[in-house]
């Protein structure tokens, strides 16, 4: 099953109660749970970026494996 098709198959339909306006976004950041989730997502994405951009080449060079080696 495709990763793109799985949510359509497995998640229930949830109709919106009202339209979401852009001006309500700052109010969401007053919620500490939302702030923690945004910070966690930022750290996770930044960590992946750092690992693939900086750490991978260093480990590849130190280990001596050629860049075309696949696991």
Tab-separated table of C-alpha atoms in Angstrom:
chain	number	residue	atom	x	y	z
A	1	UNK	CA	0.000	0.000	0.000
A	2	UNK	CA	1.269	3.431	-0.876
A	3	UNK	CA	2.183	5.818	1.904
A	4	UNK	CA	0.085	8.468	0.174
A	5	UNK	CA	-2.984	6.216	-0.042
A	6	UNK	CA	-2.803	4.835	3.525
A	7	UNK	CA	-4.312	7.901	5.272
A	8	UNK	CA	-7.262	7.977	2.874
A	9	UNK	CA	-7.938	4.327	3.583
A	10	UNK	CA	-7.275	4.232	7.322
A	11	UNK	CA	-8.401	7.626	8.710
A	12	UNK	CA	-12.051	8.558	9.201
A	13	UNK	CA	-13.609	11.540	7.476
A	14	UNK	CA	-13.718	14.554	9.798
A	15	UNK	CA	-15.652	17.494	8.359
A	16	UNK	CA	-14.485	20.953	9.393
A	17	UNK	CA	-16.677	22.786	11.875
A	18	UNK	CA	-15.641	26.175	10.498
A	19	UNK	CA	-13.082	27.664	8.140
A	20	UNK	CA	-9.595	28.279	9.508
A	21	UNK	CA	-8.427	31.860	9.153
A	22	UNK	CA	-4.792	32.920	8.977
A	23	UNK	CA	-5.317	35.542	11.672
A	24	UNK	CA	-6.180	32.802	14.206
A	25	UNK	CA	-2.680	31.311	13.906
A	26	UNK	CA	-1.050	33.602	16.524
A	27	UNK	CA	-3.724	32.561	19.035
A	28	UNK	CA	-2.688	28.933	18.594
A	29	UNK	CA	0.824	29.723	19.831
A	30	UNK	CA	-0.570	30.763	23.207
A	31	UNK	CA	-1.226	27.080	23.837
A	32	UNK	CA	1.892	25.535	25.450
A	33	UNK	CA	1.226	22.159	23.818
A	34	UNK	CA	1.258	23.742	20.357
A	35	UNK	CA	4.503	25.564	21.140
A	36	UNK	CA	6.104	22.336	22.371
A	37	UNK	CA	4.962	20.472	19.248
A	38	UNK	CA	6.313	23.158	16.923
A	39	UNK	CA	9.628	23.209	18.792
A	40	UNK	CA	9.852	19.403	18.702
A	41	UNK	CA	9.158	19.344	14.975
A	42	UNK	CA	11.777	22.028	14.365
A	43	UNK	CA	14.397	20.097	16.346
A	44	UNK	CA	13.558	16.826	14.598
A	45	UNK	CA	13.786	18.323	11.106
A	46	UNK	CA	16.965	20.217	12.000
A	47	UNK	CA	18.533	17.055	13.399
A	48	UNK	CA	17.750	15.093	10.244
A	49	UNK	CA	19.162	17.882	8.115
A	50	UNK	CA	22.360	18.010	10.157
A	51	UNK	CA	22.764	14.238	10.089
A	52	UNK	CA	22.347	13.871	6.366
A	53	UNK	CA	24.257	17.016	5.438
A	54	UNK	CA	27.202	16.990	7.827
A	55	UNK	CA	27.458	13.757	9.797
A	56	UNK	CA	26.945	11.314	6.900
A	57	UNK	CA	29.858	12.612	4.807
A	58	UNK	CA	32.170	12.684	7.824
A	59	UNK	CA	31.297	9.111	8.782
A	60	UNK	CA	31.671	7.984	5.163
A	61	UNK	CA	35.115	9.601	4.923
A	62	UNK	CA	36.259	8.222	8.267
A	63	UNK	CA	35.014	4.698	7.533
A	64	UNK	CA	36.569	4.642	4.063
A	65	UNK	CA	33.438	3.346	2.329
A	66	UNK	CA	32.864	4.781	-1.156
A	67	UNK	CA	29.840	7.037	-1.623
A	68	UNK	CA	28.089	4.504	-3.848
A	69	UNK	CA	27.902	1.883	-1.069
A	70	UNK	CA	24.285	1.129	-0.085
A	71	UNK	CA	23.090	-0.614	3.038
